[in-house]
Amino acid sequence: GEQVEQLPSILRVQEGSSASINCSYEDSASNYFPWYKQEPGENPKLIIDIRSNMERKQIQELIVLLDKKAKRFSLHITDTQPGDSAMYFCAARLRSNYQLIWGSGTKLIIKP
Amino acid sequence: EAAVTQSPRNKVTVTGGNVTLSCRQTNSHNYMYWYRQDTGHGLRLIHYSYGAGNLQIGDVPDGYKATRTTQEDFFLLLELASPSQTSLYFCASSPGLGGKEQYFGPGTRLTVL
């Protein structure tokens, strides 16, 4: 079936620097791409999303980029803080049945 | 804020055991989902439903049944539990399919010995 590849699986960055997580998808008709954050012991929560009519979206320190031609999208966290340490999941919505296909997750570790 | 609750929060059973995981949402959402989360696999959809009495098959349905008894309640049934079903299970709800935010419950950790 359709898959979303998410890399890296683990990302360690120094506090204050930027972190980038990349996802690629297969269905060129996918039109909705959310990002969820899961803190340790908690449930996943939506932090930012982008639709296919946009190439870039920013909410405070979170930036999402979408390259439809390459079928890739990415999350960038600028000026990382200890509270950014968490699992991050990307997903893509299939146009055929509107289901979300999830990436395998990235564990982000912010080093003090 | 959307409210999704799950019970039990932790469950230990033996191989061949019968387990029911419960989920309730009080958001009047049409869609409800059951996921399992395993290291290296992320979130995998087991079953979902768009209303009472409806059931749709997800990506990893083998060994699982589900039933949506009301708008609020969605149950996941493991009738012959196996160790491969040891996992963290999340229920979620959303007002629409795919393009709307999914609200997740706190999760149920299931161990099958």
GROMACS .gro file of C-alpha atoms in nm:
model
  225
    1GLY     CA    1   0.000   0.000   0.000
    2GLU     CA    2   0.088   0.366   0.001
    3GLN     CA    3   0.370   0.466   0.232
    4VAL     CA    4   0.518   0.778   0.383
    5GLU     CA    5   0.891   0.764   0.451
    6GLN     CA    6   1.016   0.975   0.741
    7LEU     CA    7   1.380   1.049   0.816
    8PRO     CA    8   1.575   1.055   1.032
    9SER     CA    9   1.442   0.817   1.294
   10ILE     CA   10   1.651   0.985   1.564
   11LEU     CA   11   1.775   1.344   1.556
   12ARG     CA   12   2.001   1.504   1.814
   13VAL     CA   13   2.055   1.878   1.799
   14GLN     CA   14   2.208   2.138   2.028
   15GLU     CA   15   1.967   2.364   2.212
   16GLY     CA   16   1.920   2.684   2.018
   17SER     CA   17   2.001   2.532   1.680
   18SER     CA   18   1.754   2.422   1.411
   19ALA     CA   19   1.610   2.077   1.355
   20SER     CA   20   1.479   1.940   1.026
   21ILE     CA   21   1.267   1.633   0.962
   22ASN     CA   22   1.191   1.511   0.614
   23CYS     CA   23   0.905   1.307   0.472
   24SER     CA   24   0.832   1.173   0.127
   25TYR     CA   25   0.509   1.031  -0.009
   26GLU     CA   26   0.401   0.822  -0.305
   27ASP     CA   27   0.055   0.944  -0.401
   28SER     CA   28   0.099   1.254  -0.615
   29ALA     CA   29  -0.267   1.343  -0.552
   30SER     CA   30  -0.215   1.373  -0.175
   31ASN     CA   31  -0.333   1.717  -0.068
   32TYR     CA   32  -0.306   1.745   0.310
   33PHE     CA   33   0.005   1.702   0.525
   34PRO     CA   34  -0.017   1.729   0.905
   35TRP     CA   35   0.258   1.707   1.164
   36TYR     CA   36   0.194   1.567   1.510
   37LYS     CA   37   0.409   1.593   1.821
   38GLN     CA   38   0.407   1.325   2.089
   39GLU     CA   39   0.576   1.409   2.417
   40PRO     CA   40   0.699   1.123   2.637
   41GLY     CA   41   0.409   0.934   2.789
   42GLU     CA   42   0.156   1.151   2.608
   43ASN     CA   43  -0.070   1.120   2.307
   44PRO     CA   44   0.007   1.271   1.965
   45LYS     CA   45  -0.115   1.627   1.908
   46LEU     CA   46  -0.140   1.827   1.588
   47ILE     CA   47   0.117   2.108   1.578
   48ILE     CA   48   0.106   2.230   1.219
   49ASP     CA   49  -0.033   2.126   0.883
   50ILE     CA   50  -0.012   2.233   0.520
   51ARG     CA   51  -0.239   2.184   0.223
   52SER     CA   52  -0.132   2.130  -0.134
   53ASN     CA   53  -0.218   2.485  -0.240
   54MET     CA   54   0.068   2.614  -0.025
   55GLU     CA   55   0.445   2.572  -0.040
   56ARG     CA   56   0.534   2.714   0.300
   57LYS     CA   57   0.361   2.765   0.632
   58GLN     CA   58   0.498   2.902   0.957
   59ILE     CA   59   0.359   2.904   1.308
   60GLN     CA   60   0.604   3.068   1.545
   61GLU     CA   61   0.918   2.852   1.543
   62LEU     CA   62   0.765   2.581   1.322
   63ILE     CA   63   0.808   2.593   0.945
   64VAL     CA   64   0.663   2.341   0.703
   65LEU     CA   65   0.778   2.324   0.341
   66LEU     CA   66   0.599   2.131   0.068
   67ASP     CA   67   0.757   2.034  -0.267
   68LYS     CA   68   0.478   1.871  -0.467
   69LYS     CA   69   0.696   1.794  -0.768
   70ALA     CA   70   0.941   1.599  -0.556
   71LYS     CA   71   0.662   1.463  -0.335
   72ARG     CA   72   0.844   1.574  -0.025
   73PHE     CA   73   0.758   1.784   0.276
   74SER     CA   74   0.957   1.884   0.579
   75LEU     CA   75   0.929   2.028   0.927
   76HIS     CA   76   1.184   2.279   1.050
   77ILE     CA   77   1.205   2.385   1.412
   78THR     CA   78   1.411   2.698   1.462
   79ASP     CA   79   1.580   2.793   1.792
   80THR     CA   80   1.507   2.458   1.952
   81GLN     CA   81   1.429   2.439   2.323
   82PRO     CA   82   1.424   2.147   2.570
   83GLY     CA   83   1.045   2.134   2.537
   84ASP     CA   84   1.086   2.043   2.171
   85SER     CA   85   1.224   1.702   2.270
   86ALA     CA   86   0.956   1.458   2.156
   87MET     CA   87   0.848   1.217   1.884
   88TYR     CA   88   0.730   1.384   1.566
   89PHE     CA   89   0.509   1.218   1.307
   90CYS     CA   90   0.431   1.333   0.956
   91ALA     CA   91   0.133   1.212   0.756
   92ALA     CA   92  -0.015   1.249   0.409
   93ARG     CA   93  -0.379   1.225   0.312
   94LEU     CA   94  -0.460   0.996   0.022
   95ARG     CA   95  -0.686   1.153  -0.236
   96SER     CA   96  -0.848   0.818  -0.317
   97ASN     CA   97  -1.001   0.741   0.022
   98TYR     CA   98  -0.902   1.043   0.234
   99GLN     CA   99  -0.709   0.825   0.477
  100LEU     CA  100  -0.400   0.952   0.652
  101ILE     CA  101  -0.083   0.754   0.590
  102TRP     CA  102   0.165   0.806   0.872
  103GLY     CA  103   0.542   0.823   0.876
  104SER     CA  104   0.732   0.605   1.121
  105GLY     CA  105   0.827   0.893   1.347
  106THR     CA  106   1.137   1.093   1.445
  107LYS     CA  107   1.266   1.108   1.798
  108LEU     CA  108   1.405   1.458   1.847
  109ILE     CA  109   1.651   1.503   2.131
  110ILE     CA  110   1.757   1.853   2.228
  111LYS     CA  111   2.101   1.855   2.391
  112PRO     CA  112   2.163   2.126   2.653
  113GLU     CA  113  -1.070   2.098   2.388
  114ALA     CA  114  -1.171   1.767   2.234
  115ALA     CA  115  -1.201   1.485   2.484
  116VAL     CA  116  -1.119   1.122   2.408
  117THR     CA  117  -1.088   0.873   2.689
  118GLN     CA  118  -0.967   0.514   2.683
  119SER     CA  119  -0.993   0.225   2.923
  120PRO     CA  120  -0.815   0.040   3.058
  121ARG     CA  121  -0.490   0.235   3.052
  122ASN     CA  122  -0.287  -0.079   3.104
  123LYS     CA  123  -0.376  -0.441   3.042
  124VAL     CA  124  -0.186  -0.765   3.077
  125THR     CA  125  -0.328  -1.085   2.934
  126VAL     CA  126  -0.205  -1.426   2.826
  127THR     CA  127  -0.180  -1.576   2.480
  128GLY     CA  128  -0.525  -1.680   2.366
  129GLY     CA  129  -0.695  -1.440   2.603
  130ASN     CA  130  -0.993  -1.222   2.520
  131VAL     CA  131  -0.942  -0.844   2.546
  132THR     CA  132  -1.170  -0.549   2.487
  133LEU     CA  133  -1.033  -0.196   2.469
  134SER     CA  134  -1.281   0.087   2.509
  135CYS     CA  135  -1.284   0.438   2.371
  136ARG     CA  136  -1.529   0.721   2.427
  137GLN     CA  137  -1.533   1.066   2.269
  138THR     CA  138  -1.757   1.351   2.375
  139ASN     CA  139  -1.692   1.579   2.078
  140SER     CA  140  -1.978   1.468   1.855
  141HIS     CA  141  -1.718   1.365   1.597
  142ASN     CA  142  -1.828   1.135   1.319
  143TYR     CA  143  -1.499   0.953   1.275
  144MET     CA  144  -1.322   0.733   1.525
  145TYR     CA  145  -1.002   0.536   1.478
  146TRP     CA  146  -0.797   0.264   1.643
  147TYR     CA  147  -0.420   0.272   1.598
  148ARG     CA  148  -0.134   0.071   1.731
  149GLN     CA  149   0.205   0.229   1.792
  150ASP     CA  150   0.524   0.027   1.779
  151THR     CA  151   0.883   0.144   1.769
  152GLY     CA  152   1.000   0.175   1.411
  153HIS     CA  153   0.650   0.160   1.268
  154GLY     CA  154   0.489   0.473   1.396
  155LEU     CA  155   0.109   0.480   1.400
  156ARG     CA  156  -0.068   0.205   1.211
  157LEU     CA  157  -0.441   0.216   1.150
  158ILE     CA  158  -0.630  -0.094   1.260
  159HIS     CA  159  -0.995   0.000   1.204
  160TYR     CA  160  -1.202   0.314   1.178
  161SER     CA  161  -1.567   0.414   1.170
  162TYR     CA  162  -1.773   0.704   1.045
  163GLY     CA  163  -2.072   0.646   1.265
  164ALA     CA  164  -2.267   0.410   1.486
  165GLY     CA  165  -2.288   0.066   1.330
  166ASN     CA  166  -2.023   0.142   1.068
  167LEU     CA  167  -1.681  -0.021   1.048
  168GLN     CA  168  -1.402   0.030   0.797
  169ILE     CA  169  -1.091  -0.182   0.769
  170GLY     CA  170  -0.758  -0.013   0.821
  171ASP     CA  171  -0.407  -0.115   0.726
  172VAL     CA  172  -0.335  -0.382   0.990
  173PRO     CA  173  -0.673  -0.542   1.074
  174ASP     CA  174  -0.569  -0.906   1.114
  175GLY     CA  175  -0.649  -1.040   1.460
  176TYR     CA  176  -0.868  -0.743   1.551
  177LYS     CA  177  -1.239  -0.678   1.549
  178ALA     CA  178  -1.403  -0.349   1.627
  179THR     CA  179  -1.750  -0.223   1.692
  180ARG     CA  180  -1.897   0.128   1.704
  181THR     CA  181  -2.202   0.102   1.925
  182THR     CA  182  -2.289   0.471   1.947
  183GLN     CA  183  -2.160   0.803   1.818
  184GLU     CA  184  -1.945   0.819   2.132
  185ASP     CA  185  -1.822   0.462   2.180
  186PHE     CA  186  -1.577   0.256   1.977
  187PHE     CA  187  -1.443  -0.079   2.097
  188LEU     CA  188  -1.146  -0.285   1.984
  189LEU     CA  189  -1.168  -0.660   2.039
  190LEU     CA  190  -0.886  -0.911   2.048
  191GLU     CA  191  -1.054  -1.250   2.072
  192LEU     CA  192  -0.741  -1.466   2.069
  193ALA     CA  193  -0.462  -1.237   2.181
  194SER     CA  194  -0.108  -1.314   2.065
  195PRO     CA  195   0.229  -1.176   2.181
  196SER     CA  196   0.260  -0.991   1.848
  197GLN     CA  197  -0.031  -0.775   1.963
  198THR     CA  198   0.168  -0.637   2.254
  199SER     CA  199   0.164  -0.267   2.175
  200LEU     CA  200   0.047   0.080   2.268
  201TYR     CA  201  -0.306   0.136   2.136
  202PHE     CA  202  -0.448   0.479   2.063
  203CYS     CA  203  -0.803   0.574   1.988
  204ALA     CA  204  -0.870   0.899   1.804
  205SER     CA  205  -1.167   1.097   1.678
  206SER     CA  206  -1.212   1.363   1.413
  207PRO     CA  207  -1.502   1.561   1.267
  208GLY     CA  208  -1.408   1.455   0.915
  209LEU     CA  209  -1.182   1.207   0.742
  210GLY     CA  210  -0.820   1.284   0.661
  211GLY     CA  211  -0.813   1.659   0.633
  212LYS     CA  212  -0.930   1.737   0.982
  213GLU     CA  213  -0.738   1.726   1.307
  214GLN     CA  214  -0.746   1.393   1.487
  215TYR     CA  215  -0.779   1.405   1.864
  216PHE     CA  216  -0.608   1.118   2.037
  217GLY     CA  217  -0.690   0.947   2.363
  218PRO     CA  218  -0.426   0.880   2.629
  219GLY     CA  219  -0.348   0.530   2.502
  220THR     CA  220  -0.375   0.176   2.636
  221ARG     CA  221  -0.063  -0.030   2.688
  222LEU     CA  222  -0.141  -0.394   2.620
  223THR     CA  223   0.096  -0.676   2.707
  224VAL     CA  224   0.026  -1.028   2.586
  225LEU     CA  225   0.237  -1.287   2.767
   0.00000   0.00000   0.00000
